[in-house]
XYZ file of N, CA, C and O in Angstrom:
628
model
N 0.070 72.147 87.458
C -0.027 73.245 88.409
C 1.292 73.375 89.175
O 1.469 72.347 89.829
N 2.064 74.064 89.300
C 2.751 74.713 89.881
C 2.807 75.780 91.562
O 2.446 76.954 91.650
N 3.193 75.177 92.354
C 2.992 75.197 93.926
C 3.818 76.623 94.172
O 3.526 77.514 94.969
N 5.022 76.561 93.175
C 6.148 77.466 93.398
C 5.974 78.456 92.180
O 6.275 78.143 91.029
N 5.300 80.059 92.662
C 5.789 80.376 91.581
C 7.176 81.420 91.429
O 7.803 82.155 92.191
N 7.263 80.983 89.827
C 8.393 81.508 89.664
C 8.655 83.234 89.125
O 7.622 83.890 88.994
N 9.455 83.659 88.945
C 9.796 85.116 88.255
C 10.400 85.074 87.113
O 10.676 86.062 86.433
N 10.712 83.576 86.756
C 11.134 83.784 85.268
C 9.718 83.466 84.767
O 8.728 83.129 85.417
N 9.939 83.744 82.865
C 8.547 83.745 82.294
C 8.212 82.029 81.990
O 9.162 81.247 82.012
N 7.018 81.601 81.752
C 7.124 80.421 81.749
C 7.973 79.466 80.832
O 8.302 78.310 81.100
N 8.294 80.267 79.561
C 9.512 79.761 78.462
C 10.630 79.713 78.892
O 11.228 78.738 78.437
N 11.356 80.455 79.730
C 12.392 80.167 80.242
C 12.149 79.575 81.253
O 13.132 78.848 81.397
N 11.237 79.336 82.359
C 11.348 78.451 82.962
C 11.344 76.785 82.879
O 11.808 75.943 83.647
N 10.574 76.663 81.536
C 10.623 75.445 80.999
C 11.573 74.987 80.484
O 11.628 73.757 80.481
N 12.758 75.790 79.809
C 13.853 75.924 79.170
C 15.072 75.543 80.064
O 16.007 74.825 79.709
N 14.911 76.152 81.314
C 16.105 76.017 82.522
C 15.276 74.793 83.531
O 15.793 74.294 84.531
N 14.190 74.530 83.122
C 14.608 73.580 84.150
C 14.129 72.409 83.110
O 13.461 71.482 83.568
N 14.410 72.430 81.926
C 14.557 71.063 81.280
C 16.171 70.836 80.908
O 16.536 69.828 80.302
N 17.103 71.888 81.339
C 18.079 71.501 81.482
C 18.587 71.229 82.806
O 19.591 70.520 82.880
N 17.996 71.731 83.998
C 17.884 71.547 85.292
C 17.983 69.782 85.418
O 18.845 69.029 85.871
N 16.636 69.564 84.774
C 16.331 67.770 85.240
C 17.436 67.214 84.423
O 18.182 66.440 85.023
N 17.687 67.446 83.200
C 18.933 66.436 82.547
C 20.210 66.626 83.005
O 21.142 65.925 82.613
N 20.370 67.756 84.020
C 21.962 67.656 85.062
C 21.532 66.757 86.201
O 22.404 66.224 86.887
N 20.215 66.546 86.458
C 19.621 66.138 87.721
C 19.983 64.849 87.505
O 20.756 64.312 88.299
N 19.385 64.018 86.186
C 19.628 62.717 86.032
C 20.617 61.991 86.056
O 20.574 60.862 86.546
N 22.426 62.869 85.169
C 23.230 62.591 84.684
C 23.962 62.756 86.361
O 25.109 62.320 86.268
N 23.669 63.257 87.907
C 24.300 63.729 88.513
C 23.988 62.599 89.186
O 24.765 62.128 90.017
N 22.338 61.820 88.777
C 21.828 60.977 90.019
C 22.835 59.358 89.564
O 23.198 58.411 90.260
N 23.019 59.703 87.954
C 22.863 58.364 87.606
C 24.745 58.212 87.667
O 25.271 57.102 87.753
N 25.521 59.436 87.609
C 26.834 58.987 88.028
C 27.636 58.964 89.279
O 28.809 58.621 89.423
N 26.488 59.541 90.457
C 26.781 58.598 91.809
C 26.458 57.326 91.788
O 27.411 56.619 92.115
N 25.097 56.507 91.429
C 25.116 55.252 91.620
C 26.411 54.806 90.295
O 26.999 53.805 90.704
N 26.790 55.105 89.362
C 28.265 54.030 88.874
C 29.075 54.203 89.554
O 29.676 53.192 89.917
N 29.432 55.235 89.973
C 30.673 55.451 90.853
C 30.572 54.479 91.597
O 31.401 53.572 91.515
N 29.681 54.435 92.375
C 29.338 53.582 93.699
C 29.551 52.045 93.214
O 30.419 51.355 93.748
N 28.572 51.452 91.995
C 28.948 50.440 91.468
C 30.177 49.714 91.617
O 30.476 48.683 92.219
N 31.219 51.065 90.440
C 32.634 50.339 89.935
C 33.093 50.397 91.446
O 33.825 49.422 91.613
N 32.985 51.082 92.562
C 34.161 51.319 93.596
C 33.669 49.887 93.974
O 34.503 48.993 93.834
N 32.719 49.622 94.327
C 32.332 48.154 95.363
C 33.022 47.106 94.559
O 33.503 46.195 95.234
N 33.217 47.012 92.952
C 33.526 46.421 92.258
C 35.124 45.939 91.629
O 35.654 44.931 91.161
N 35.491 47.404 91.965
C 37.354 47.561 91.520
C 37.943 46.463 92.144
O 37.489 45.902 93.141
N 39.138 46.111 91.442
C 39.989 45.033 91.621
C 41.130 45.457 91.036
O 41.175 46.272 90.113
N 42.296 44.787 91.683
C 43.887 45.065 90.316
C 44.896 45.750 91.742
O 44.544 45.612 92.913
N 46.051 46.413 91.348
C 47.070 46.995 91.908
C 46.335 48.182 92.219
O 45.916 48.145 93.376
N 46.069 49.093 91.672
C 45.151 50.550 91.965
C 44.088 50.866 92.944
O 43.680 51.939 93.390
N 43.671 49.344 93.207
C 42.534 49.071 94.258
C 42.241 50.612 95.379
O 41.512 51.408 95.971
N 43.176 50.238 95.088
C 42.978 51.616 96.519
C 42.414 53.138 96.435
O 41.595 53.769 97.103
N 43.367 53.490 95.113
C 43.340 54.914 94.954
C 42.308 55.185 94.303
O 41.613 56.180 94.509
N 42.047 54.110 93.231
C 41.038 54.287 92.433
C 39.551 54.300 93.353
O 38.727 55.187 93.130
N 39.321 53.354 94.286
C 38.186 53.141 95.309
C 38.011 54.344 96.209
O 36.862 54.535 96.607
N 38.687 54.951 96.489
C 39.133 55.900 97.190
C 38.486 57.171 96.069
O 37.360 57.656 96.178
N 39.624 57.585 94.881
C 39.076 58.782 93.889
C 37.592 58.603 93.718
O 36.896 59.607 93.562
N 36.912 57.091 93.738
C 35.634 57.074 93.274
C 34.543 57.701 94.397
O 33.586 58.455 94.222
N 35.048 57.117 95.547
C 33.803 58.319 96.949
C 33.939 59.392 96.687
O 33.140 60.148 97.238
N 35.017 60.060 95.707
C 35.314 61.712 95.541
C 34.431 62.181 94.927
O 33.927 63.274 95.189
N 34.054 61.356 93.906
C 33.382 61.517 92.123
C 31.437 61.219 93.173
O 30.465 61.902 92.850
N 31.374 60.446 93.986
C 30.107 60.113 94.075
C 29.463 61.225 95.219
O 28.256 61.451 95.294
N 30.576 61.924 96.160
C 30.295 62.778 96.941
C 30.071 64.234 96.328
O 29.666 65.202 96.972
N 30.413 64.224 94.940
C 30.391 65.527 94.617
C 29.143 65.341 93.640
O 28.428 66.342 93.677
N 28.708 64.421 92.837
C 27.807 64.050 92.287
C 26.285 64.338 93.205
O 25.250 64.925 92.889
N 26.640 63.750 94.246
C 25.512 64.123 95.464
C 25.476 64.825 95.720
O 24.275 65.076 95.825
N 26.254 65.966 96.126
C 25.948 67.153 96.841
C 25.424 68.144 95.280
O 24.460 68.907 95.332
N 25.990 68.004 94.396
C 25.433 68.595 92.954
C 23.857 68.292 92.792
O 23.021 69.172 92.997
N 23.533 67.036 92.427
C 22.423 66.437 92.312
C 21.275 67.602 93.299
O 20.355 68.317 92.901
N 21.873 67.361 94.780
C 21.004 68.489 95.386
C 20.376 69.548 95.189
O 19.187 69.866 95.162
N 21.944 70.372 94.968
C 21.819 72.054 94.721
C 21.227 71.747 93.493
O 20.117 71.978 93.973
N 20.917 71.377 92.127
C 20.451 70.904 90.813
C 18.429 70.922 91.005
O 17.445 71.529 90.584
N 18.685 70.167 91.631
C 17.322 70.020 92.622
C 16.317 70.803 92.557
O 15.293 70.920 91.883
N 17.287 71.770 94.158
C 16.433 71.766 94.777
C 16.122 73.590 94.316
O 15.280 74.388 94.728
N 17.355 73.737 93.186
C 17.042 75.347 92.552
C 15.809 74.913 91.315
O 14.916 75.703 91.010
N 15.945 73.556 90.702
C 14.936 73.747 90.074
C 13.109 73.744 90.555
O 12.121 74.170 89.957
N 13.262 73.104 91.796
C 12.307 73.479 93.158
C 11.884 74.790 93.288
O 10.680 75.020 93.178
N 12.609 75.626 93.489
C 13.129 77.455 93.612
C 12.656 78.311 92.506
O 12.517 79.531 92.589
N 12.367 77.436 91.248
C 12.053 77.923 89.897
C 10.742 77.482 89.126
O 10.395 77.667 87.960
N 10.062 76.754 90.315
C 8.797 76.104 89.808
C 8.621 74.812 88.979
O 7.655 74.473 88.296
N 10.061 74.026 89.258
C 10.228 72.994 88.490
C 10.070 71.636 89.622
O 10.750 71.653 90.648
N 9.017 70.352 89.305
C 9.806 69.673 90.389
C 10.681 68.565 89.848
O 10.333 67.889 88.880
N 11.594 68.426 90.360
C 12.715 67.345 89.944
C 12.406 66.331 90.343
O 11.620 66.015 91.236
N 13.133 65.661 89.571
C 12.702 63.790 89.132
C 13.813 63.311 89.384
O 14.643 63.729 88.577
N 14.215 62.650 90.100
C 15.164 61.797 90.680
C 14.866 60.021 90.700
O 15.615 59.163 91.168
N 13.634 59.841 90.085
C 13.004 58.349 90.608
C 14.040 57.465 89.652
O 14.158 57.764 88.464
N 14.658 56.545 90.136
C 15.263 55.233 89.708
C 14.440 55.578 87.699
O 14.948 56.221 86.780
N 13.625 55.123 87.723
C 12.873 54.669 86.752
C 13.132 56.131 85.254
O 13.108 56.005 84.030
N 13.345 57.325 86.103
C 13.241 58.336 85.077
C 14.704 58.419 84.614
O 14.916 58.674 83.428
N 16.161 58.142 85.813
C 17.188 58.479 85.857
C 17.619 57.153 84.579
O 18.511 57.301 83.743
N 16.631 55.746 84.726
C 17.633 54.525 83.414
C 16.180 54.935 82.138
O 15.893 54.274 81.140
N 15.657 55.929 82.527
C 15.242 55.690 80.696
C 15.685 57.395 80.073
O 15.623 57.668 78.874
N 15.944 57.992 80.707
C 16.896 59.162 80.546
C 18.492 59.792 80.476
O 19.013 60.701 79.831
N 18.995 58.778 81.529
C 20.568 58.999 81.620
C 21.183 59.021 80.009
O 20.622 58.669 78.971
N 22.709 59.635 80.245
C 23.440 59.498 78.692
C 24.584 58.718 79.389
O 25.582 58.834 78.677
N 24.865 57.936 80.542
C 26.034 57.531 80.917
C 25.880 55.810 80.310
O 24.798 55.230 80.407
N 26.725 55.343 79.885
C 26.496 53.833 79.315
C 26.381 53.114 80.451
O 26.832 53.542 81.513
N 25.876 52.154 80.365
C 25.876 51.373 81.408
C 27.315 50.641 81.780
O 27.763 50.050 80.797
N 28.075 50.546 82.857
C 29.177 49.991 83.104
C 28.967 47.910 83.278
O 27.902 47.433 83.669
N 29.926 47.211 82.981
C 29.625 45.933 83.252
C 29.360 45.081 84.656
O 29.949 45.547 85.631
N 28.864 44.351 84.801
C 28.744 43.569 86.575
C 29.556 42.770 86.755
O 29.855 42.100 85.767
N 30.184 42.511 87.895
C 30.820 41.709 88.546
C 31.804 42.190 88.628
O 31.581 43.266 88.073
N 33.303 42.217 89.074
C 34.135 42.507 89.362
C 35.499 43.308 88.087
O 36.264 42.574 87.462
N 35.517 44.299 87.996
C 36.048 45.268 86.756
C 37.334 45.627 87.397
O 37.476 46.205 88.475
N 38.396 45.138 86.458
C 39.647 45.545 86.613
C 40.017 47.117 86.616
O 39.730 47.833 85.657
N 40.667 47.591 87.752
C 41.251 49.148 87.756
C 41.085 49.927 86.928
O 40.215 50.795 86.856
N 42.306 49.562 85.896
C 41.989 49.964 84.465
C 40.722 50.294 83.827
O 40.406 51.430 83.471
N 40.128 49.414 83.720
C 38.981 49.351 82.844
C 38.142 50.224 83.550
O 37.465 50.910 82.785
N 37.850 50.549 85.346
C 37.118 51.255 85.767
C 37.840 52.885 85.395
O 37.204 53.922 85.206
N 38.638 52.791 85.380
C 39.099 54.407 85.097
C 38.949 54.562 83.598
O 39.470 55.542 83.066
N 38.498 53.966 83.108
C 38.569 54.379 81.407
C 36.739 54.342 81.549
O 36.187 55.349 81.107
N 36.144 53.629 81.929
C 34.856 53.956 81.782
C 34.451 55.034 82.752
O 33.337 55.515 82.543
N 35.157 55.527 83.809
C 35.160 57.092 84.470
C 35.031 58.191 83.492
O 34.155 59.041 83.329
N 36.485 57.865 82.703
C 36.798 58.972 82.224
C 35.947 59.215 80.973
O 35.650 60.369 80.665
N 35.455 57.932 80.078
C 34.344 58.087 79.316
C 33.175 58.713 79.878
O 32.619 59.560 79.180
N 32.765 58.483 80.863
C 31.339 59.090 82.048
C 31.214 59.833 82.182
O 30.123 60.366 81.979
N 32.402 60.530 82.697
C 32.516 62.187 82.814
C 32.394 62.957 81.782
O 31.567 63.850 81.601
N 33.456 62.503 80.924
C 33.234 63.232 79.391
C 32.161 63.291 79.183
O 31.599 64.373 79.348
N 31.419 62.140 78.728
C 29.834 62.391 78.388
C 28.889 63.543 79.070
O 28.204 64.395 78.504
N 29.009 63.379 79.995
C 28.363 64.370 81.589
C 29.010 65.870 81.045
O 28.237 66.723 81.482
N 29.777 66.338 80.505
C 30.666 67.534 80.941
C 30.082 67.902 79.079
O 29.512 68.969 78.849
N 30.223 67.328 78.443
C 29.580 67.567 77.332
C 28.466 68.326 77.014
O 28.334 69.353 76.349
N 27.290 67.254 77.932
C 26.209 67.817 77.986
C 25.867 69.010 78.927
O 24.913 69.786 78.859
N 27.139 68.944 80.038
C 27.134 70.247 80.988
C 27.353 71.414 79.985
O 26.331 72.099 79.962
N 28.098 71.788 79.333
C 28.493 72.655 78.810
C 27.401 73.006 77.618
O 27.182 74.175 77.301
N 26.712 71.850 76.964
C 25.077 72.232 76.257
C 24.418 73.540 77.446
O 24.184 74.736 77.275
N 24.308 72.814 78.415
C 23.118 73.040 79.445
C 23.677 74.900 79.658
O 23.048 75.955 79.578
N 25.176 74.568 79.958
C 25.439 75.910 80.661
C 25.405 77.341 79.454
O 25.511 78.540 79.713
N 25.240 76.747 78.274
C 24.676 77.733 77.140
C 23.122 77.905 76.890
O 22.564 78.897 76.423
N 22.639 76.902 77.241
C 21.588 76.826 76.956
C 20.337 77.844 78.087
O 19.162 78.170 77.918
N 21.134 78.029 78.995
C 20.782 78.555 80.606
C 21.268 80.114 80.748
O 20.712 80.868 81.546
N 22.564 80.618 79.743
C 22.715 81.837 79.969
C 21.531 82.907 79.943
O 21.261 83.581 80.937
N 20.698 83.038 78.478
C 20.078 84.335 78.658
C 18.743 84.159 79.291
O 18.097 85.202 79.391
N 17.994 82.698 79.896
C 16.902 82.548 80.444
C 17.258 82.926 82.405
O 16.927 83.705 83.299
N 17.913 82.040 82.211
C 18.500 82.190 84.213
C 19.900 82.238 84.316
O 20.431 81.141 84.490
N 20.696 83.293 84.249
C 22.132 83.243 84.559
C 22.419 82.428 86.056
O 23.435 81.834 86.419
N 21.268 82.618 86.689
C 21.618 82.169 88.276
C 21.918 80.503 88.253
O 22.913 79.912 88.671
N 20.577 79.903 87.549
C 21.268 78.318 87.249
C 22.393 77.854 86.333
O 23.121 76.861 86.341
N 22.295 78.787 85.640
C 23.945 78.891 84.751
C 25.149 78.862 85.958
O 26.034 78.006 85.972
N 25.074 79.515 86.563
C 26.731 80.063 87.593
C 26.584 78.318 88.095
O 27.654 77.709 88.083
N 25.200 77.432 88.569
C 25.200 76.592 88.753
C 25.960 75.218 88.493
O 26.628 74.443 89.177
N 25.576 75.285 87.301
C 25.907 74.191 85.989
C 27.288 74.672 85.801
O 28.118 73.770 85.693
N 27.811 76.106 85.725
C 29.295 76.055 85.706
C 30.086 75.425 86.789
O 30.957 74.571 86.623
N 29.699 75.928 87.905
C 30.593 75.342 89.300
C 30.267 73.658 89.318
O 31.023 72.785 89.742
N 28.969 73.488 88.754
C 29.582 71.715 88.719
C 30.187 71.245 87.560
O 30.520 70.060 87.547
N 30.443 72.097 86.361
C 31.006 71.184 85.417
C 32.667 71.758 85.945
O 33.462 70.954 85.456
N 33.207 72.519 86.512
C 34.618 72.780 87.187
C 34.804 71.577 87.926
O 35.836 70.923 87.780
N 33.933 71.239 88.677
C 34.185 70.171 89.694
C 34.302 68.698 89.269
O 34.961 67.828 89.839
N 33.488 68.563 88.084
C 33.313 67.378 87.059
C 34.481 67.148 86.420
O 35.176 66.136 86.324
N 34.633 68.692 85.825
C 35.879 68.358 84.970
C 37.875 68.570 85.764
O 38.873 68.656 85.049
N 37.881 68.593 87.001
C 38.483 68.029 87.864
C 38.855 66.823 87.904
O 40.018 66.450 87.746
N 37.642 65.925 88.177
C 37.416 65.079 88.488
C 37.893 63.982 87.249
O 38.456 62.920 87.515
N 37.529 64.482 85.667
C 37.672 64.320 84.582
C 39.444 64.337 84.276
O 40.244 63.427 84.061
N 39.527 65.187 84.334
C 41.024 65.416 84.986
C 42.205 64.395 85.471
O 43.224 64.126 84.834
N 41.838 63.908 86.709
C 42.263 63.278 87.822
C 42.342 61.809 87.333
O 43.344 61.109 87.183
N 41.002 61.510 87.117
C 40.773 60.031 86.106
C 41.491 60.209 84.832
O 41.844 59.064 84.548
N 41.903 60.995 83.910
C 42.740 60.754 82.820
C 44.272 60.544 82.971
O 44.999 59.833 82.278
N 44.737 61.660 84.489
C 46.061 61.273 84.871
C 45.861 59.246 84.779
O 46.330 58.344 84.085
N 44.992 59.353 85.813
C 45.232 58.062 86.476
C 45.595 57.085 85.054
O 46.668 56.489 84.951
N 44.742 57.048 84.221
C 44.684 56.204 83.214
C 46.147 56.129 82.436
O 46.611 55.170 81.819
N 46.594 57.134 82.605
C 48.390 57.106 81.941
C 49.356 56.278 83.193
O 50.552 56.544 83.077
N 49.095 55.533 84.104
C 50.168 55.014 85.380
C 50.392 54.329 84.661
O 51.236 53.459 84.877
């Protein structure tokens, strides 16, 4: 049952917001690595890299939201629980204990890629059902792939 209803038909609503929840997951599950590798970074880079990573986890969060809370808006409810985000995510799991600079910016830049991949599924997949969550999924995969960006410079120092 559905609390919210929506104005798209129920095929496209099922359609946009089953791509809705898999930006939801991939948005929930690459603030907590971010967060991970930053507590974790070590090496000469310490800084910038710990630093670029609150960038990657603040924008992840505020995405995750708007992701949300439009699929909320569309009669969808989003799943954010720990439990749905590790048997769903596509991000690999990163290693524990203390990860050299390097190695955290190469598993960034693998993360993102993965993420921006499937953004760009989603943001086709979303044109002719809801253009509105489309404009969505575009403005965060710009911001992703920024971010994507930024971490590949880094990886050439």
């Amino acid at each position: 049952m559905s609390v919210v209803k929506s104005t798209l038909s129920d095929e496209d609503r099922r359609a946009v917001g089953y791509a809705l929840q898999g930006a939801l997951v991939d948005l929930v599950d690459l603030s907590l690595v971010a967060k991970q590798v930053h507590w974790n970074v070590v090496g000469p880079r310490f800084r910038s890299v710990h630093l670029q990573l609150d960038d990657v986890v603040a924008t992840a969060r505020q995405h995750a939201d708007t992701v949300a809370e439009r699929a909320s808006a569309i009669g969808v409810t989003p799943d954010g629980r720990a439990s749905t985000v590790a048997e769903t995510s596509g991000i690999s799991e990163v290693q524990d204990g203390w990860i050299k600079d390097g190695e955290v910016v190469r598993a960034m830049v693998s993360a993102l890629g993965a993420i921006i991949a499937r953004m760009r599924e989603r943001i086709i997949a979303t044109a002719e059902p809801d253009p509105v969550s489309q404009d969505i999924l575009i403005g965060l995969t710009a911001d992703l792939e920024k971010h994507h960006w930024m971490f590949q410079a880094e990886a050439h120092h």
